Amino acid sequence: MRLQDNFEYYARIHGDAFYARCGNRALTYADANEEANRLANLLISQGLEVGDRFAYLSKNSLEMSILYHAAGKAGAVPVPLNYRLAPAEWAYIINDAGAKLLFAHKDLAPAVDTVRADLKTVETCYAIDVTPPSGWKDYAAALATQDTANIPDRGVTADHALYQMYTSGTTGRPKGAILTHGNILANLEQMRNVISARMTLGDKILVAAPMYHAAGTMVSLHGLHSGAGVVIHEDFVPGNVVDALANDGITTTVLVPAMIQACLVMVPDVKDRDYSSLKAMVYGASPIAEETLRSAMETFECDFYQAFGMTETTSSVVYLNAEDHVRALKDKPELLLAAGRAIPGTHVRIVNENDEDVPVGEVGEIICKGPQIMQGYWNMEEATADALRDGWMHTGDAASMDEEGYVYIQDRIKDMIVSGGENVYPREVENALFEHPAVADAAVFGIPGEKFGEDVMATLVLKEGESLTEQEVIEFCRTKLGGYKIPRRVSFMDELPRNASGKVLKKDLREPYWEGHTRRVSG
């Protein structure tokens, strides 16, 4: 089975049903299938063979929701680009992928032109929803010349690549993870079996997470895979998200923790709205503070699910289901600190540096095996061999597992702080800091220390109107943490640096403190 098979099925049996809306433009399933056929034929007309790559640079859009289906029909492989990256970073990814075509949405084309001369493999550039700059072709005009009928089968199977998504590159150059039709469909089925408020015809999914990222891509495909409709927000704006959840009949959404916190903090009447249509909210991509999660559960009054995964695992390998969240609030609050248990069809282990299972409760690295695991990194045999060993994906995340199989993420292994011979996991310190009523956001990382090798450093964002001193923070932590875990330095910022996935860029926070020092931690 291929991704487009379900899409074409729904276009046949309920073609007039709502497919997706972004801004003022909406499509039915029949409309969307015709547009996907036009794009597939355009790709073929430009000489793309099965397996050839093309790059796509866009904010969230209807076009992005269609391109995966079109690519599947043509057998070409889209490479979605993070529009928040610098043009030089786009050029690196485009060249690494060997993309033959480039599609850019709205006002992004001029930025591409600053590195156009550096694009070694791109033959043609298309500008979408904007007058094309010199040297670009008009996407709408090119699409209009193509046939709307379903294209002949090109021999695409479940084992062919569906897309090539680049890692966020928080620890170095981004790597192109190759995900097949089979990988994507397996994870869509896994998530459909997990979420009790299963998506069906007539449901509406809100996509506010970026669609060039695994979470945004998979939630949009999850809805369309079930015949549901998708409401797409071009950008994340807290007030717009709250309005949609309250007024647009949204039944399911996926948000990263920073987005949930923004909705709760930045929208004054968020707790006074009616969210009765909302069945499920899925969160993931980075840790969430207990206070934020409790507030969200009280506000939105729907089922909550946590999904833990990474680009290389398509999306999810571990999940905390709705029943777990209810149980946590009732009598097992420590579950709110868990990422959950292995998703059906996936094996998860916690191992030491020799890939041996560690005892229950001890910290090691999460490794996983399942049908949703990537095929490898594009043109990076050594990195692939290091990540995929005996079929097990090595995540680089430090965690423990309890006797019931719940996985507790400690941190990225490379983020662990070694202070005076003791291991300090930043997330544990961050959770303690989030208990302070004045703290809105927190990041903990290691800096050079003369006495202990590394000292614990905390950078905080305070809630509006609140104030704290470094000493007050340290004294508060003394009531929550062992001595070696207490921050020795505290700084304050208006906003923490994050990538588009919502992950704090601790590398950027660490950098000034490590200048001139031999670094133990490079990521």
XYZ file of C-alpha atoms in Angstrom:
523
model
C 0.000 0.000 0.000
C 1.155 3.559 -0.786
C 0.157 6.824 0.865
C -1.849 7.967 -2.148
C -4.027 4.829 -2.182
C -6.173 5.934 0.785
C -6.243 9.490 -0.533
C -7.564 8.371 -3.925
C -10.102 6.079 -2.211
C -11.597 8.950 -0.205
C -11.626 11.163 -3.307
C -13.756 8.485 -5.017
C -16.212 7.681 -2.219
C -16.766 11.163 -0.763
C -15.194 13.586 -3.189
C -17.438 16.451 -2.067
C -16.292 16.176 1.561
C -14.104 18.857 3.152
C -10.407 18.120 2.596
C -8.534 21.141 3.897
C -8.606 24.898 4.411
C -5.816 27.419 4.791
C -6.787 31.063 5.073
C -9.649 31.751 2.658
C -8.943 28.824 0.346
C -10.624 25.448 0.861
C -10.647 22.206 -1.123
C -12.801 19.086 -1.268
C -11.217 15.657 -1.565
C -12.032 15.615 -5.286
C -10.465 19.061 -5.763
C -7.352 18.028 -3.863
C -6.949 14.810 -5.860
C -7.160 16.743 -9.138
C -4.530 19.218 -7.904
C -2.296 16.353 -6.750
C -2.589 14.785 -10.207
C -1.625 18.087 -11.842
C 1.448 18.378 -9.595
C 2.430 14.738 -10.174
C 2.216 15.272 -13.933
C 4.245 18.478 -13.621
C 7.000 16.597 -11.776
C 7.034 13.920 -14.465
C 7.018 16.491 -17.280
C 10.137 18.046 -15.761
C 11.975 14.759 -16.088
C 11.807 13.524 -12.501
C 12.165 9.765 -12.324
C 11.113 7.549 -9.423
C 13.472 8.359 -6.545
C 14.526 11.809 -7.790
C 14.444 14.573 -5.174
C 12.803 17.996 -5.281
C 12.877 20.704 -2.603
C 9.915 22.575 -1.137
C 10.206 25.812 0.816
C 6.994 27.039 2.409
C 5.141 28.048 5.490
C 2.130 25.851 6.217
C -0.134 25.801 3.166
C -2.684 23.791 1.233
C 0.033 23.066 -1.317
C 2.125 21.346 1.358
C -0.787 19.082 2.294
C -1.089 17.991 -1.341
C 2.547 17.581 -2.292
C 3.087 14.274 -0.457
C 0.191 12.667 -2.311
C 1.415 14.105 -5.613
C 4.960 12.971 -4.940
C 3.723 9.483 -4.101
C 1.879 9.275 -7.419
C 4.961 10.412 -9.365
C 7.447 8.456 -7.266
C 9.504 11.615 -6.691
C 10.779 12.429 -3.213
C 10.039 15.828 -1.607
C 12.617 17.450 0.645
C 10.750 19.943 2.875
C 12.861 22.913 3.948
C 12.611 24.817 7.201
C 11.811 28.378 6.145
C 13.340 29.688 9.383
C 16.816 28.562 8.338
C 19.305 30.902 6.697
C 19.538 30.767 2.886
C 23.004 29.208 3.133
C 21.474 26.369 5.172
C 18.795 25.833 2.515
C 21.561 25.624 -0.064
C 23.393 22.976 1.960
C 20.290 20.769 2.215
C 19.270 21.258 -1.437
C 22.752 20.351 -2.646
C 23.064 17.438 -0.249
C 19.764 16.002 -1.485
C 20.601 16.639 -5.136
C 17.187 18.273 -5.648
C 16.344 18.882 -9.310
C 13.437 21.260 -8.745
C 12.706 23.893 -6.114
C 9.270 25.201 -5.131
C 9.130 28.322 -2.946
C 6.005 29.857 -1.417
C 5.065 33.559 -1.414
C 7.863 35.887 -0.298
C 10.571 33.230 0.150
C 11.785 33.271 -3.473
C 13.871 36.482 -3.143
C 15.742 34.978 -0.201
C 16.520 31.910 -2.306
C 17.956 34.178 -4.987
C 20.712 35.239 -2.570
C 22.133 31.702 -2.834
C 20.743 30.736 -6.243
C 24.232 30.583 -7.751
C 25.238 28.038 -5.101
C 22.458 25.545 -5.965
C 24.363 22.918 -7.905
C 21.575 20.543 -8.963
C 18.408 22.657 -9.229
C 17.261 22.969 -12.842
C 14.010 24.911 -12.395
C 12.498 27.079 -9.641
C 8.742 27.620 -9.207
C 7.213 30.513 -7.257
C 3.908 29.748 -5.502
C 1.124 32.249 -4.806
C 3.242 35.232 -5.833
C 4.397 36.969 -9.010
C 7.534 35.012 -9.941
C 10.844 36.891 -9.760
C 13.118 36.963 -12.765
C 14.347 33.485 -13.605
C 11.463 31.745 -11.814
C 8.404 30.022 -13.275
C 4.848 30.620 -12.122
C 3.599 27.563 -10.212
C -0.115 28.131 -10.869
C 0.446 28.652 -14.600
C 2.592 25.518 -14.831
C 0.014 23.495 -12.899
C -2.824 24.686 -15.132
C -1.219 23.041 -18.162
C -1.250 19.573 -16.566
C -3.846 16.790 -16.725
C -6.191 16.274 -13.744
C -6.751 12.550 -14.326
C -5.052 9.934 -12.169
C -1.636 9.185 -13.665
C -0.497 5.726 -14.795
C 1.125 3.611 -12.102
C 4.896 4.184 -12.061
C 5.725 1.086 -10.064
C 5.922 2.846 -6.695
C 5.710 0.404 -3.767
C 5.625 0.647 0.023
C 9.422 0.308 0.022
C 10.002 3.455 -2.019
C 10.968 6.694 -0.284
C 8.006 9.010 0.350
C 9.997 11.953 1.674
C 13.450 12.923 2.887
C 13.283 15.048 6.012
C 16.364 16.670 7.478
C 17.120 16.548 11.182
C 17.065 19.826 13.051
C 20.842 19.848 13.305
C 21.055 20.881 16.968
C 24.329 18.933 17.293
C 25.860 19.481 13.842
C 25.033 19.455 10.142
C 21.481 18.240 9.435
C 21.148 14.716 8.068
C 18.549 13.580 5.549
C 16.399 10.828 7.059
C 14.778 8.659 4.365
C 11.190 7.613 5.201
C 9.267 5.203 2.972
C 5.564 4.839 2.235
C 5.667 1.781 4.494
C 7.277 3.727 7.353
C 4.672 6.486 7.161
C 1.654 4.195 6.818
C 2.839 1.991 9.684
C 3.081 4.963 12.021
C -0.263 6.366 10.883
C -1.892 3.043 11.735
C -0.059 2.839 15.048
C -1.272 6.297 16.055
C -4.801 5.611 14.813
C -4.927 2.539 17.066
C -3.557 4.485 20.020
C -5.837 7.512 20.033
C -9.182 6.470 21.505
C -10.955 9.483 19.952
C -10.165 8.050 16.534
C -10.448 10.374 13.577
C -13.293 9.650 11.188
C -15.217 11.306 8.380
C -16.413 14.710 9.539
C -13.627 15.252 12.070
C -11.410 18.321 11.752
C -7.724 18.379 12.557
C -5.945 21.632 13.393
C -2.404 21.866 12.010
C -0.492 24.737 13.609
C 2.848 22.943 14.043
C 5.203 23.516 11.090
C 4.534 21.076 8.263
C 8.195 20.820 7.242
C 8.673 19.080 10.605
C 7.706 15.488 11.405
C 4.942 16.447 13.867
C 3.197 18.855 11.500
C 3.542 16.498 8.556
C 2.246 13.464 10.400
C -0.765 15.160 12.015
C -1.908 16.455 8.619
C -1.412 13.030 7.039
C -3.064 11.348 10.030
C -6.265 13.290 9.450
C -6.287 12.788 5.688
C -5.419 9.103 6.071
C -8.687 8.780 8.025
C -10.824 10.837 5.646
C -11.028 13.726 8.090
C -10.613 17.380 7.155
C -7.634 19.561 8.029
C -7.608 23.213 9.084
C -4.145 24.608 8.369
C -2.669 27.690 10.026
C 0.152 29.269 8.041
C 1.936 30.303 11.238
C 1.474 29.579 14.901
C -0.359 32.498 16.545
C -1.651 31.627 20.052
C -4.862 33.652 19.767
C -5.690 32.152 16.372
C -5.145 28.625 17.676
C -7.420 29.213 20.674
C -10.065 30.754 18.391
C -9.930 27.722 16.099
C -10.168 25.225 18.956
C -13.204 27.070 20.297
C -15.018 28.061 17.087
C -14.057 25.838 14.146
C -15.286 22.443 15.312
C -11.731 21.148 15.757
C -11.636 17.607 17.139
C -7.871 16.927 17.311
C -4.639 18.908 17.263
C -0.921 18.402 17.840
C 1.093 21.121 19.570
C 4.583 21.249 21.001
C 4.796 22.233 24.698
C 6.016 25.755 23.935
C 2.852 26.303 21.869
C 0.581 24.989 24.611
C 2.269 27.241 27.146
C 1.911 30.239 24.817
C -1.832 29.589 24.434
C -2.264 29.399 28.200
C -0.147 32.452 29.015
C -0.697 34.819 26.077
C -4.464 34.475 25.463
C -6.273 36.273 28.343
C -9.636 34.497 28.022
C -8.271 31.036 27.189
C -9.899 29.494 30.271
C -13.301 31.019 29.500
C -13.868 29.473 26.057
C -15.949 26.454 25.008
C -13.843 23.590 23.631
C -16.604 20.989 23.607
C -15.798 19.774 20.080
C -12.191 19.012 21.005
C -11.612 15.300 21.568
C -7.844 14.998 21.743
C -4.692 17.079 22.098
C -1.374 15.408 21.328
C 1.880 16.974 22.454
C 5.543 16.082 22.104
C 8.899 17.133 20.562
C 10.259 18.470 23.863
C 9.620 18.090 27.605
C 6.590 19.798 29.125
C 6.459 21.310 32.587
C 4.048 19.591 34.973
C 2.374 22.918 35.796
C 1.773 23.612 32.086
C 0.321 20.159 31.470
C -2.025 20.314 34.457
C -3.240 23.759 33.418
C -3.815 22.591 29.826
C -5.769 19.532 30.935
C -7.989 21.676 33.156
C -8.501 24.282 30.404
C -9.214 22.188 27.310
C -10.944 19.246 29.068
C -10.173 16.727 26.320
C -8.117 13.560 26.095
C -4.381 14.230 26.233
C -1.681 12.110 24.631
C 2.064 12.519 24.695
C 4.055 11.187 21.743
C 7.816 10.750 21.878
C 9.813 10.209 18.716
C 12.207 11.831 16.310
C 12.551 12.526 12.603
C 14.285 9.178 12.147
C 11.373 7.258 13.686
C 8.773 8.923 11.405
C 7.069 10.348 14.463
C 6.184 8.231 17.491
C 7.764 5.264 19.241
C 6.546 5.894 22.804
C 3.238 7.369 23.932
C 1.382 8.295 27.099
C -2.311 7.674 26.486
C -5.420 9.414 27.786
C -5.969 6.848 30.539
C -2.398 7.415 31.749
C -3.086 11.142 32.071
C -6.267 10.506 34.077
C -4.418 8.043 36.290
C -1.650 10.592 36.818
C -4.074 13.216 38.077
C -5.897 10.710 40.258
C -3.185 8.872 42.174
C 0.072 8.533 40.208
C 1.387 12.061 39.518
C 4.849 10.772 38.572
C 3.341 9.548 35.285
C 3.238 13.159 34.120
C 7.026 12.939 33.997
C 6.915 9.860 31.731
C 7.029 9.865 27.923
C 4.867 6.741 28.043
C 5.147 3.150 26.901
C 6.098 1.630 23.558
C 3.554 2.203 20.821
C 1.977 -1.066 19.536
C 4.289 -2.857 17.119
C 7.409 -1.145 18.463
C 10.096 -2.562 20.752
C 11.869 -0.179 23.147
C 14.883 -0.915 25.327
C 17.134 1.078 27.661
C 20.767 0.061 27.196
C 24.279 0.909 28.341
C 27.240 1.809 26.123
C 27.603 -1.884 25.183
C 23.955 -2.121 24.085
C 23.149 -4.285 27.112
C 19.839 -3.777 28.909
C 20.201 -1.803 32.121
C 18.253 -2.741 35.279
C 14.800 -1.297 35.881
C 15.052 2.315 37.023
C 18.620 2.874 35.831
C 19.494 5.438 33.176
C 20.721 4.411 29.753
C 20.085 5.171 26.087
C 16.712 4.560 24.436
C 16.910 2.273 21.429
C 13.911 1.151 19.411
C 12.873 -1.152 16.592
C 9.675 -1.061 14.529
C 8.153 -0.652 11.067
C 8.249 3.150 11.290
C 12.049 3.406 11.633
C 13.834 5.195 8.787
C 15.774 3.398 6.077
C 18.872 5.434 6.825
C 20.538 8.795 6.247
C 20.937 10.009 2.681
C 24.500 9.428 1.454
C 25.815 8.950 5.008
C 26.730 5.295 5.407
C 28.812 5.775 8.547
C 26.144 7.816 10.352
C 23.493 5.282 9.299
C 25.571 2.368 10.583
C 26.124 4.183 13.875
C 22.418 4.985 14.349
C 20.967 1.685 13.096
C 22.765 -1.210 14.745
C 21.288 -4.703 14.330
C 18.006 -3.071 13.336
C 17.813 -0.948 16.495
C 17.603 2.845 16.206
C 19.896 4.517 18.732
C 18.142 7.744 19.694
C 20.827 9.499 21.710
C 18.261 10.158 24.447
C 18.998 9.198 28.036
C 16.095 7.597 29.901
C 15.027 5.026 32.450
C 12.180 2.511 32.371
C 10.060 1.435 35.338
C 8.604 -1.992 36.064
C 5.428 -1.185 34.113
C 7.350 -0.240 30.973
C 6.944 3.523 31.273
C 9.901 5.407 29.813
C 11.158 8.500 31.623
C 13.242 10.779 29.417
C 16.135 12.299 31.313
C 17.754 14.320 28.540
C 19.837 14.113 25.434
C 22.897 12.087 26.397
C 25.090 14.917 25.088
C 23.260 17.402 27.351
C 24.067 15.484 30.526
C 26.209 17.459 32.976
C 29.013 15.767 34.916
C 29.686 17.785 38.039
C 32.194 16.457 40.535
C 31.765 12.951 39.129
C 27.968 13.027 39.500
C 25.588 12.883 36.532
C 23.079 15.733 36.426
C 20.203 15.524 33.970
C 19.034 19.039 33.058
C 15.393 18.051 32.733
C 15.223 17.105 36.414
C 16.544 20.531 37.405
C 14.212 22.242 34.917
C 11.197 20.447 36.387
C 12.158 21.749 39.810
C 12.537 25.292 38.475
C 9.114 25.131 36.807
C 7.590 24.620 40.257
C 8.471 28.217 41.121
C 5.385 30.382 40.457
C 7.450 33.141 38.820
C 9.140 30.911 36.204
C 7.644 30.774 32.703
C 10.466 28.913 30.942
C 13.782 27.342 31.914
C 16.875 25.804 30.359
C 19.643 24.080 32.301
C 23.064 23.248 30.867
C 26.684 22.721 31.878
C 29.367 25.407 31.936
C 33.070 25.145 32.839
C 33.714 24.901 36.572
C 37.120 25.148 38.238
C 36.266 22.908 41.172
C 33.865 20.299 39.747
C 34.739 20.252 36.028
C 31.258 21.401 35.057
C 28.853 23.627 36.948
C 25.076 23.626 36.595
C 23.799 26.781 34.896
C 20.143 27.836 34.625
C 18.710 30.413 32.247
C 15.171 31.507 33.093
C 12.320 33.396 31.489
C 10.050 34.960 34.099
C 6.312 35.441 33.885
C 5.136 38.949 33.131
C 5.371 41.223 36.164
C 7.508 38.769 38.172
C 11.053 39.248 39.454
C 13.689 36.923 40.893
C 17.348 37.149 41.813
C 20.006 34.529 41.255
C 20.238 33.878 44.989
C 16.473 33.446 45.333
C 16.522 30.830 42.591
C 19.401 28.964 44.219
C 17.695 28.991 47.615
C 14.469 27.697 46.051
C 16.362 24.826 44.428
C 17.881 23.839 47.765
C 14.377 22.798 48.840
C 13.882 20.643 45.737
C 17.215 19.111 44.707
C 20.358 17.423 45.965
C 23.327 19.727 46.452
C 25.242 18.760 43.286
C 22.158 19.435 41.126
C 21.580 23.001 42.335
C 22.472 25.694 39.768
C 25.594 27.606 40.687
C 24.835 30.306 38.133
C 21.512 31.781 37.039
C 20.788 34.162 34.183
C 17.572 35.672 32.832
C 16.294 36.182 29.265
C 13.125 37.479 27.650
C 12.862 34.349 25.494
C 14.831 31.115 25.128
C 16.283 30.323 21.707
C 14.364 27.447 20.115
C 14.401 25.679 16.786
C 11.254 25.186 14.741
C 10.523 21.935 16.574
C 10.236 23.820 19.845
C 13.487 22.407 21.200
C 15.661 24.779 23.201
C 18.974 25.440 21.449
C 21.198 24.719 24.424
C 24.233 24.748 22.159
C 23.613 28.470 21.609
C 23.220 29.069 25.338
C 26.407 27.144 26.194
C 28.600 28.647 23.487
C 29.736 31.871 25.234
C 30.759 30.033 28.391
C 32.887 27.422 26.589
C 34.965 29.777 24.482
C 38.622 29.063 25.157
C 37.871 25.816 26.996
C 38.262 22.183 25.982
C 34.694 21.029 25.522
C 33.402 17.815 26.978
C 29.983 18.443 25.483
C 29.816 19.368 21.801
C 26.073 19.213 21.075
